[in-house]
Coordinates of C-alpha atoms in Angstrom, one line a residue:
X1 CA 222.1 157.7 206.4
X2 CA 223.8 156.1 209.4
X3 CA 223.1 157.2 213.0
X4 CA 225.7 159.5 214.6
X5 CA 228.1 157.7 216.9
X6 CA 227.7 158.7 220.5
X7 CA 231.1 159.2 222.0
X8 CA 231.6 158.3 225.7
X9 CA 233.0 160.8 228.2
X10 CA 236.4 159.0 228.1
X11 CA 236.5 159.3 224.3
X12 CA 235.7 163.0 224.5
X13 CA 238.3 163.5 227.2
X14 CA 240.9 161.8 225.1
X15 CA 240.0 163.8 222.0
X16 CA 240.2 167.2 223.8
X17 CA 243.4 166.4 225.6
X18 CA 245.0 165.3 222.4
X19 CA 244.0 168.6 220.7
X20 CA 245.6 170.7 223.5
X21 CA 248.8 168.6 223.2
X22 CA 249.1 169.1 219.5
X23 CA 249.3 172.8 220.0
X24 CA 251.7 172.7 222.9
X25 CA 254.0 169.8 221.8
X26 CA 253.7 169.3 218.0
X27 CA 256.4 166.7 217.9
X28 CA 255.3 164.1 220.5
X29 CA 252.9 161.1 220.3
X30 CA 249.8 162.9 221.3
X31 CA 247.6 159.9 221.6
X32 CA 249.8 158.0 223.9
X33 CA 250.7 161.0 226.1
X34 CA 247.0 162.1 226.3
X35 CA 246.2 158.5 227.5
X36 CA 248.9 158.7 230.1
X37 CA 247.7 162.0 231.5
X38 CA 244.1 160.8 231.6
X39 CA 245.2 157.6 233.4
X40 CA 246.8 159.9 236.1
X41 CA 243.7 161.9 236.5
X42 CA 241.1 159.1 236.5
X43 CA 242.9 155.8 237.2
X44 CA 239.5 154.0 237.5
X45 CA 238.5 155.1 234.0
X46 CA 235.5 156.9 235.3
X47 CA 234.9 160.4 234.3
X48 CA 231.9 162.6 233.2
X49 CA 231.5 165.1 230.5
X50 CA 231.3 168.6 232.1
X51 CA 228.4 170.9 231.3
X52 CA 229.5 174.1 229.6
X53 CA 228.5 177.6 230.8
X54 CA 227.5 176.3 234.3
X55 CA 228.0 178.7 237.2
X56 CA 229.4 176.7 240.1
X57 CA 228.8 179.7 242.5
X58 CA 226.2 182.1 243.7
X59 CA 225.9 185.1 245.9
X60 CA 226.8 183.1 249.0
X61 CA 230.3 182.5 247.7
X62 CA 232.9 184.6 249.7
X63 CA 236.5 183.5 250.0
X64 CA 239.0 184.4 252.8
X65 CA 242.6 184.6 251.8
X66 CA 245.1 183.7 254.5
X67 CA 248.5 182.1 255.2
X68 CA 248.4 178.9 257.1
X69 CA 250.1 180.5 260.0
X70 CA 248.4 183.9 260.1
X71 CA 246.9 182.9 263.5
X72 CA 249.1 181.2 266.2
X73 CA 248.6 179.5 269.5
X74 CA 251.1 177.6 271.7
X75 CA 249.0 174.4 271.9
X76 CA 247.8 173.9 268.3
X77 CA 249.1 173.4 264.9
X78 CA 248.5 176.7 262.9
X79 CA 246.1 174.9 260.5
X80 CA 244.0 173.7 263.4
X81 CA 243.9 177.3 264.8
X82 CA 242.8 178.6 261.3
X83 CA 240.0 176.1 261.2
X84 CA 238.9 177.0 264.8
X85 CA 238.9 180.7 264.0
X86 CA 237.0 180.2 260.8
X87 CA 234.3 178.1 262.4
X88 CA 234.0 180.2 265.5
X89 CA 234.0 183.7 263.9
X90 CA 233.2 183.3 260.2
X91 CA 230.9 180.3 259.9
X92 CA 228.0 182.5 258.5
X93 CA 230.3 184.9 256.7
X94 CA 232.5 182.9 254.3
X95 CA 232.2 179.5 252.5
X96 CA 235.7 179.3 251.0
X97 CA 239.3 179.6 252.3
X98 CA 242.3 180.2 250.1
X99 CA 245.3 178.9 252.1
X100 CA 248.4 180.5 250.5
X101 CA 251.1 177.9 249.7
X102 CA 251.2 175.4 252.6
X103 CA 254.1 173.4 251.4
X104 CA 257.8 173.3 252.6
X105 CA 259.5 176.3 251.1
X106 CA 262.7 178.3 251.1
X107 CA 261.7 181.9 250.5
X108 CA 258.9 184.3 249.5
X109 CA 256.7 183.2 252.3
X110 CA 255.8 180.0 250.6
X111 CA 256.0 180.8 246.9
X112 CA 259.4 179.1 246.5
X113 CA 258.3 175.5 247.0
X114 CA 260.7 172.7 248.0
X115 CA 258.3 169.8 248.0
X116 CA 254.9 170.0 246.3
X117 CA 253.6 166.8 247.8
X118 CA 254.0 167.6 251.5
X119 CA 252.4 170.0 253.9
X120 CA 254.8 172.2 255.7
X121 CA 255.2 170.5 259.1
X122 CA 255.3 173.8 260.8
X123 CA 251.7 174.3 259.8
X124 CA 250.3 170.7 260.2
X125 CA 249.8 167.9 257.8
X126 CA 247.4 166.6 255.2
X127 CA 244.8 165.6 257.8
X128 CA 244.5 169.3 258.8
X129 CA 244.1 170.3 255.1
X130 CA 241.5 167.6 254.7
X131 CA 239.6 168.8 257.8
X132 CA 239.4 172.3 256.4
X133 CA 238.3 171.0 253.0
X134 CA 235.4 169.2 254.7
X135 CA 234.1 172.4 256.2
X136 CA 235.0 175.0 253.6
X137 CA 235.6 175.2 249.9
X138 CA 239.4 174.9 249.7
X139 CA 241.5 177.0 247.3
X140 CA 245.1 176.1 246.9
X141 CA 248.0 177.7 244.9
X142 CA 249.5 175.8 242.0
X143 CA 252.9 177.4 242.0
X144 CA 254.3 176.0 238.8
X145 CA 256.1 178.8 237.0
X146 CA 259.1 178.1 239.3
X147 CA 260.2 176.1 242.3
X148 CA 262.8 176.4 245.0
X149 CA 266.5 176.2 244.3
X150 CA 266.6 173.9 247.3
X151 CA 264.1 171.4 245.7
X152 CA 265.2 167.9 244.9
X153 CA 264.5 168.6 241.2
X154 CA 267.0 171.5 241.2
X155 CA 269.6 169.5 243.1
X156 CA 269.3 166.9 240.4
X157 CA 269.8 169.7 237.8
X158 CA 273.0 170.8 239.6
X159 CA 274.2 167.2 239.6
X160 CA 273.2 166.6 236.0
X161 CA 270.8 163.8 237.0
X162 CA 267.4 162.8 235.6
X163 CA 264.7 163.9 235.7
X164 CA 265.6 167.3 237.2
X165 CA 268.4 168.0 234.7
X166 CA 265.7 168.7 232.1
X167 CA 263.1 170.4 234.2
X168 CA 264.5 174.0 234.3
X169 CA 264.4 176.7 231.6
X170 CA 267.8 177.9 230.5
X171 CA 268.9 180.6 228.1
X172 CA 272.2 182.2 227.0
X173 CA 273.3 185.8 227.8
X174 CA 273.6 186.5 224.1
X175 CA 269.9 185.6 223.5
X176 CA 267.6 188.5 222.7
X177 CA 266.0 189.1 226.0
X178 CA 265.3 192.8 225.5
X179 CA 261.5 192.4 225.3
X180 CA 261.1 190.2 228.4
X181 CA 258.5 191.6 230.8
X182 CA 259.3 191.0 234.5
X183 CA 258.0 192.2 237.9
X184 CA 261.5 192.3 239.6
X185 CA 264.8 194.1 239.5
X186 CA 267.2 191.2 240.0
X187 CA 269.2 189.6 237.2
X188 CA 267.0 187.4 234.9
X189 CA 269.7 184.7 234.3
X190 CA 271.6 183.0 237.1
X191 CA 274.8 181.1 236.4
X192 CA 275.0 177.5 237.6
X193 CA 277.9 175.1 237.2
X194 CA 276.8 171.6 236.3
X195 CA 278.7 168.4 235.2
X196 CA 277.6 169.3 231.7
X197 CA 279.1 172.8 231.9
X198 CA 277.9 176.3 232.7
X199 CA 274.1 176.8 232.5
X200 CA 272.2 180.0 232.8
X201 CA 268.9 179.3 234.5
X202 CA 265.9 181.6 234.1
X203 CA 264.7 183.3 237.3
X204 CA 261.7 185.5 236.7
X205 CA 261.3 186.4 240.4
X206 CA 264.4 185.6 242.4
X207 CA 267.6 183.4 242.3
X208 CA 265.8 181.1 244.7
X209 CA 262.8 180.7 242.4
X210 CA 264.0 178.9 239.4
X211 CA 261.7 178.8 236.4
X212 CA 260.5 175.4 235.2
X213 CA 260.7 174.3 231.6
X214 CA 257.3 173.6 230.2
X215 CA 258.7 172.8 226.8
X216 CA 259.5 169.4 228.4
X217 CA 256.4 167.2 228.4
X218 CA 257.8 165.0 231.1
X219 CA 257.7 168.0 233.5
X220 CA 254.0 168.4 232.6
X221 CA 253.4 164.8 233.5
X222 CA 254.8 165.4 237.0
X223 CA 252.7 168.5 237.4
X224 CA 249.5 166.7 236.5
X225 CA 250.3 164.1 239.2
X226 CA 250.5 167.1 241.6
X227 CA 247.1 168.4 240.5
X228 CA 245.6 164.9 241.1
X229 CA 247.1 164.8 244.6
X230 CA 245.5 168.1 245.5
X231 CA 242.1 167.0 244.2
X232 CA 242.4 163.9 246.3
X233 CA 243.0 166.1 249.4
X234 CA 239.9 168.2 248.8
X235 CA 241.1 171.1 246.8
X236 CA 238.2 172.7 244.9
X237 CA 239.8 175.8 243.5
X238 CA 243.2 176.0 241.8
X239 CA 244.9 179.3 241.8
X240 CA 247.4 179.3 238.9
X241 CA 250.2 181.5 240.4
X242 CA 252.2 183.7 238.0
X243 CA 250.8 181.6 235.2
X244 CA 251.4 184.3 232.5
X245 CA 255.2 183.7 232.7
X246 CA 255.4 179.9 232.2
X247 CA 256.3 179.8 228.4
X248 CA 259.4 181.5 227.2
X249 CA 260.7 182.3 223.7
X250 CA 263.7 184.5 223.1
X251 CA 262.9 187.7 221.3
X252 CA 259.4 188.0 222.8
X253 CA 257.9 189.4 226.0
X254 CA 257.7 185.8 227.4
X255 CA 254.4 186.9 228.8
X256 CA 251.0 185.3 228.0
X257 CA 252.3 183.5 224.9
X258 CA 249.9 181.3 223.0
X259 CA 251.3 178.1 224.6
X260 CA 250.6 179.6 228.0
X261 CA 246.9 179.9 227.2
X262 CA 246.8 176.4 225.8
X263 CA 248.3 174.9 228.9
X264 CA 245.6 176.7 231.0
X265 CA 243.0 175.1 228.6
X266 CA 244.7 171.7 229.1
X267 CA 244.6 172.0 232.9
X268 CA 240.9 172.9 232.7
X269 CA 240.1 169.9 230.6
X270 CA 242.1 167.5 232.7
X271 CA 240.4 168.7 235.9
X272 CA 236.8 169.2 234.9
X273 CA 236.3 165.7 233.5
X274 CA 237.1 164.2 237.0
X275 CA 235.9 167.1 239.2
X276 CA 233.2 169.0 237.2
X277 CA 232.6 171.6 240.0
X278 CA 236.3 172.4 240.5
X279 CA 237.5 175.8 239.4
X280 CA 240.7 177.3 237.9
X281 CA 241.6 180.9 238.7
X282 CA 244.4 182.6 236.9
X283 CA 246.7 185.0 238.8
X284 CA 247.9 187.4 236.1
X285 CA 248.9 190.7 237.5
X286 CA 249.1 192.4 234.1
X287 CA 247.3 195.2 232.2
X288 CA 243.5 194.8 232.1
X289 CA 243.1 193.8 228.4
X290 CA 245.7 191.0 228.7
X291 CA 244.1 189.8 231.9
X292 CA 240.7 189.5 230.3
X293 CA 242.2 187.2 227.7
X294 CA 242.5 184.4 230.3
X295 CA 238.7 183.8 230.0
X296 CA 239.5 182.5 226.6
X297 CA 236.3 181.3 224.9
X298 CA 234.9 180.2 228.2
X299 CA 237.4 177.4 228.0
X300 CA 240.3 178.7 230.1
X301 CA 239.9 180.2 233.6
X302 CA 236.6 179.9 235.4
X303 CA 237.6 183.1 237.2
X304 CA 240.2 185.8 236.7
X305 CA 241.5 188.2 239.4
X306 CA 240.1 191.7 238.9
X307 CA 243.5 193.2 239.3
X308 CA 242.5 196.7 238.2
X309 CA 240.0 197.1 241.0
X310 CA 242.4 197.6 244.0
X311 CA 244.4 200.6 242.5
X312 CA 241.3 202.2 241.0
X313 CA 239.3 201.8 244.2
X314 CA 242.0 203.0 246.5
X315 CA 242.6 206.0 244.2
X316 CA 238.9 206.8 244.2
X317 CA 238.9 206.8 248.0
X318 CA 242.0 209.0 248.1
X319 CA 240.7 211.7 245.7
X320 CA 237.0 211.4 246.3
X321 CA 236.3 210.9 242.6
X322 CA 235.0 207.8 240.9
X323 CA 235.7 209.0 237.4
X324 CA 238.3 206.3 236.5
X325 CA 236.4 203.6 238.4
X326 CA 233.3 204.3 236.4
X327 CA 235.2 204.4 233.1
X328 CA 236.9 201.1 233.9
X329 CA 233.6 199.4 235.0
X330 CA 231.8 200.5 231.9
X331 CA 234.5 198.9 229.8
X332 CA 234.4 195.6 231.5
X333 CA 232.5 192.9 229.6
X334 CA 230.0 190.9 231.6
X335 CA 231.4 187.5 232.4
X336 CA 229.7 184.8 230.4
X337 CA 227.9 182.1 232.4
X338 CA 230.5 179.6 233.5
X339 CA 233.0 182.3 234.1
X340 CA 233.3 185.2 236.6
X341 CA 235.6 187.7 238.2
X342 CA 237.4 187.3 241.5
X343 CA 237.2 190.7 243.2
X344 CA 239.6 191.7 245.9
X345 CA 241.1 194.9 247.3
X346 CA 243.9 193.6 249.5
X347 CA 246.0 190.4 249.4
X348 CA 249.2 188.9 250.7
X349 CA 251.1 190.9 248.1
X350 CA 250.3 194.6 247.6
X351 CA 248.3 196.9 245.5
X352 CA 249.6 196.2 242.0
X353 CA 250.2 199.2 239.8
X354 CA 250.6 197.5 236.4
X355 CA 246.8 196.9 236.1
X356 CA 246.3 200.7 236.5
X357 CA 248.4 201.4 233.4
X358 CA 246.3 203.0 230.7
X359 CA 243.5 203.6 233.3
X360 CA 245.3 206.2 235.4
X361 CA 247.9 208.8 234.4
X362 CA 251.5 208.5 235.6
X363 CA 251.0 211.7 237.6
X364 CA 247.9 210.2 239.3
X365 CA 249.7 207.0 240.1
X366 CA 252.6 209.0 241.4
X367 CA 250.3 211.0 243.7
X368 CA 248.7 207.8 245.0
X369 CA 252.2 206.3 245.7
X370 CA 253.4 209.4 247.5
X371 CA 250.3 209.4 249.8
X372 CA 250.6 205.7 250.5
X373 CA 254.2 206.3 251.6
X374 CA 252.9 209.0 254.0
X375 CA 250.5 206.5 255.4
X376 CA 253.4 204.1 256.2
X377 CA 253.5 202.1 253.0
X378 CA 256.5 200.8 251.1
X379 CA 256.9 200.8 247.3
X380 CA 258.3 197.9 245.3
X381 CA 260.0 198.7 242.0
X382 CA 260.5 196.9 238.7
X383 CA 263.1 197.5 236.0
X384 CA 262.1 198.5 232.5
X385 CA 264.2 198.4 229.3
X386 CA 267.3 200.5 229.6
X387 CA 267.3 200.1 233.4
X388 CA 264.5 202.5 234.1
X389 CA 262.9 201.9 237.5
X390 CA 259.1 202.2 237.9
X391 CA 256.8 201.6 240.9
X392 CA 255.3 198.1 240.5
X393 CA 253.4 197.6 243.8
X394 CA 252.3 199.5 246.9
X395 CA 252.9 197.4 250.1
X396 CA 250.6 198.6 252.8
X397 CA 247.9 197.3 255.1
X398 CA 244.6 198.3 253.6
X399 CA 243.3 199.8 256.8
X400 CA 246.3 202.1 256.9
X401 CA 245.8 202.9 253.2
X402 CA 242.4 204.2 254.2
X403 CA 243.8 206.7 256.8
X404 CA 242.8 209.7 254.8
X405 CA 242.7 211.4 251.4
X406 CA 245.2 213.2 249.2
X407 CA 244.7 216.1 251.7
X408 CA 246.1 213.9 254.5
X409 CA 244.8 211.9 257.4
X410 CA 241.3 212.4 258.8
X411 CA 238.7 210.9 261.1
X412 CA 237.0 208.7 258.5
X413 CA 239.4 205.7 258.4
X414 CA 237.0 202.9 259.4
X415 CA 234.1 204.3 257.4
X416 CA 236.2 204.7 254.3
X417 CA 237.6 201.2 254.7
X418 CA 234.1 199.7 255.0
X419 CA 232.8 201.7 252.1
X420 CA 235.5 200.4 249.8
X421 CA 234.6 196.8 250.8
X422 CA 230.9 197.4 250.4
X423 CA 231.6 198.4 246.8
X424 CA 233.6 195.2 246.3
X425 CA 230.9 193.1 247.9
X426 CA 228.2 194.5 245.5
X427 CA 230.1 194.2 242.3
X428 CA 229.7 191.5 239.7
X429 CA 232.0 188.6 240.7
X430 CA 233.0 186.6 243.8
X431 CA 234.6 188.6 246.6
X432 CA 237.8 187.5 248.2
X433 CA 238.8 189.1 251.5
X434 CA 242.3 189.0 252.9
X435 CA 242.3 187.8 256.6
X436 CA 244.0 191.1 257.7
X437 CA 241.2 193.1 256.1
X438 CA 238.7 191.2 258.2
X439 CA 240.8 191.9 261.3
X440 CA 241.8 195.5 260.5
X441 CA 245.5 194.6 260.9
X442 CA 247.8 197.6 260.8
X443 CA 251.1 198.0 259.1
X444 CA 253.7 195.6 260.5
X445 CA 256.8 197.7 260.2
X446 CA 258.7 195.4 262.6
X447 CA 258.2 192.5 260.2
X448 CA 259.7 194.6 257.4
X449 CA 262.7 195.4 259.5
X450 CA 263.1 191.8 260.4
X451 CA 262.8 190.3 256.9
X452 CA 264.0 193.1 254.7
X453 CA 261.0 192.5 252.4
X454 CA 258.4 195.2 251.8
X455 CA 255.5 192.6 251.5
X456 CA 256.0 191.6 255.1
X457 CA 254.2 194.8 256.1
X458 CA 250.9 193.1 255.3
X459 CA 251.7 189.6 256.5
X460 CA 251.3 189.9 260.3
X461 CA 251.0 186.8 262.5
X462 CA 248.4 187.2 265.2
X463 CA 248.5 185.6 268.6
X464 CA 245.1 184.0 268.5
X465 CA 244.2 184.8 272.2
X466 CA 245.2 188.4 271.8
X467 CA 243.2 188.6 268.6
X468 CA 240.1 187.2 270.4
X469 CA 240.5 189.9 273.0
X470 CA 240.8 192.6 270.4
X471 CA 237.7 191.4 268.6
X472 CA 235.8 191.3 271.9
X473 CA 236.7 195.0 272.6
X474 CA 234.0 197.0 270.8
X475 CA 236.2 200.1 271.1
X476 CA 239.1 198.6 269.1
X477 CA 239.6 199.3 265.4
X478 CA 239.8 195.5 264.9
X479 CA 236.4 194.9 266.4
X480 CA 234.8 197.8 264.5
X481 CA 236.2 196.6 261.2
X482 CA 235.4 193.0 261.8
X483 CA 231.8 193.6 262.9
X484 CA 231.2 196.0 259.9
X485 CA 232.7 193.5 257.4
X486 CA 230.7 190.6 258.7
X487 CA 227.4 192.6 258.7
X488 CA 227.9 193.6 255.0
X489 CA 228.8 190.1 253.9
X490 CA 225.9 188.5 255.7
X491 CA 223.5 190.9 254.0
X492 CA 225.2 190.3 250.6
X493 CA 225.0 186.6 250.8
X494 CA 221.2 186.6 250.9
X495 CA 220.7 188.8 247.8
X496 CA 220.0 187.1 244.4
X497 CA 220.9 190.4 242.7
X498 CA 224.4 190.0 244.1
X499 CA 224.9 186.7 242.2
X500 CA 228.4 186.9 240.6
X501 CA 226.8 186.8 237.1
X502 CA 223.8 189.0 237.8
X503 CA 223.2 192.1 235.6
X504 CA 225.3 195.1 236.4
X505 CA 224.8 198.7 235.1
X506 CA 226.8 201.8 235.9
X507 CA 224.9 204.9 237.2
X508 CA 226.0 208.5 236.8
X509 CA 225.3 210.4 240.0
X510 CA 228.4 212.7 240.0
X511 CA 232.1 212.1 240.7
X512 CA 231.7 211.7 244.4
X513 CA 229.0 209.1 244.3
X514 CA 229.9 205.7 242.8
X515 CA 226.7 203.9 242.0
X516 CA 225.5 200.9 240.0
X517 CA 222.5 198.7 239.6
X518 CA 222.3 195.0 240.0
X519 CA 219.4 192.8 238.9
X520 CA 218.9 189.1 239.8
X521 CA 218.9 186.6 236.9
X522 CA 215.2 186.0 237.5
X523 CA 214.6 189.8 237.4
X524 CA 212.7 189.7 240.7
X525 CA 215.2 191.7 242.7
X526 CA 216.9 195.0 241.9
X527 CA 219.6 196.6 244.1
X528 CA 220.9 200.1 243.6
X529 CA 224.4 200.2 245.3
X530 CA 224.9 203.9 246.1
X531 CA 228.3 204.8 247.7
X532 CA 229.5 208.2 248.9
X533 CA 233.3 207.9 248.3
X534 CA 234.0 211.4 249.6
X535 CA 234.5 212.9 253.1
X536 CA 231.7 215.4 252.4
X537 CA 228.0 214.9 252.6
X538 CA 226.4 214.2 249.3
X539 CA 222.7 214.6 248.3
X540 CA 221.1 212.3 245.6
X541 CA 217.5 212.9 244.5
X542 CA 215.7 209.6 244.4
X543 CA 214.2 210.8 241.1
X544 CA 217.6 210.5 239.5
X545 CA 217.8 206.8 240.3
X546 CA 214.6 206.0 238.3
X547 CA 213.0 203.7 240.9
X548 CA 209.8 201.9 240.0
X549 CA 207.0 203.7 241.9
X550 CA 204.9 200.6 242.5
X551 CA 207.7 198.9 244.5
X552 CA 208.7 199.3 248.1
X553 CA 212.3 200.4 248.5
X554 CA 214.4 199.5 251.5
X555 CA 218.1 200.0 252.4
X556 CA 219.4 196.5 253.1
X557 CA 222.2 197.8 255.3
X558 CA 220.2 200.1 257.7
X559 CA 216.7 198.7 257.2
X560 CA 215.4 202.2 256.4
X561 CA 212.2 202.2 254.2
X562 CA 211.9 204.8 251.5
X563 CA 208.3 205.6 250.5
X564 CA 208.5 209.1 249.0
X565 CA 210.3 208.7 245.7
X566 CA 210.5 212.5 245.3
X567 CA 212.7 212.7 248.4
X568 CA 216.4 213.0 248.6
X569 CA 219.1 210.7 249.8
X570 CA 221.4 212.5 252.2
X571 CA 224.6 210.5 252.3
X572 CA 227.0 211.0 255.1
X573 CA 230.8 210.7 254.3
X574 CA 231.4 207.2 253.0
X575 CA 227.9 206.1 253.6
X576 CA 226.7 203.1 251.6
X577 CA 223.0 202.3 250.7
X578 CA 221.9 199.1 249.1
X579 CA 218.4 200.1 247.9
X580 CA 216.3 197.2 247.0
X581 CA 212.7 196.3 246.0
X582 CA 212.9 192.9 247.6
X583 CA 213.6 192.6 251.3
X584 CA 216.2 189.8 251.9
X585 CA 218.1 191.3 254.8
X586 CA 217.5 188.5 257.4

């Protein structure tokens, strides 16, 4: 019997890429096209076979989400100011920065890209991006479902010129589009006159955001060049924006179709053979079960956004009950090694409501929406079949969302806000914190009036010097929030039991106490995360937590030692205790 042939990394790379292409593009020359894509990704012919089921993260991973111009000064480029702030204020708190689209754009605060290969000159240039990537793990958006109507590609489409004339997805008004799922209320098809006649281009999000045609392999080739460019400039994490919408077939929902999943697998293969520690994160603001599918068989996304967490957690804080939060958490499968969740509560968008479908009743969602409006929030709608309008997203600053409960405003705003984040920091997965959550930024109603867009409410731009003064004022809400957030994160980052893939088990201590157990992968550290999510004092007998009597138990947050395991925990409103048998606070 002959010895098995040992394939080189390049041979394996070629084999896998070809297999992806056979599924996506059955009619093309897969061998030649795969070779072309690999040549783009590793022109020197050097690559390495990635190890499967490897965690490229640990408990120290914390990502900050920000626009490139969230902080402004008169004498610096915004990206320089961002780096200065991150090094001065957050050096021991975060290790990753997600800079929202930093390219020239025409609308949607960056998500309508004109030129994928340039940094927006109002922010800085590639040298500033490189400088951030040298100090922090850099996460960048790959906005490829659509691009700007002002892009050169779309101008070529209008003129009937190559290559752009074949880069955009078109349909006909008579096509069966009744099942298409969309997050917007504008018309799906936009009429464009071209030298070749009238065309109806597909616009999932807005007329300025024209959907690209992934059925054209030449477009894919151009997008792979963009991926390689970003890798060369230090991008470690690729956020695949609105990826669920990229493949369209009339008569279907045009959401998360099989070809979409295969393209994600292709991107992962193309990236990981040249950058084995790089990550792909899918941004799929869809119901929970569909979202989980983007893990694939540990061969798609390294991480998926935990989109159900924000509405469930905000609702729990509003009503003082963790019933839905517990039910959801018990239904969530542990992420396999090599995959994890990306946890967040607030982002540049809003609190999505679709991921709450099937987890909360329509009445409960309606109550939450109504209270968020009382707290100054705005509500974005989507159109269902038959023209029915339904709330799609709550637009509000998270600190304002924590003003009170369903009974109205109260005095526990900051405590409630920090409790919500403490829950997120303790959960399985990597935490991502929006910059305005770090800063306790309030609703920016003036920005909404200026732009006419609901999402502007949570996209404030700070004058850096005014911010520094606010953070130095210990009486300000901004300082209280910032100090509280940094303390929690610094403690979290030292705990092996908070590794994104460490064991997690839900506890049952009543509706007003949301509690769960984490255990490090070496089984040396246990942490019981116990959270009073109500504005009333709660009492928890230590005997109900089932602590091991031979261990010493300490609250990591306060430093308090618990020696009498027959005693009771008396939890103040929104108090959090991280009870551990292994002291790793400092």
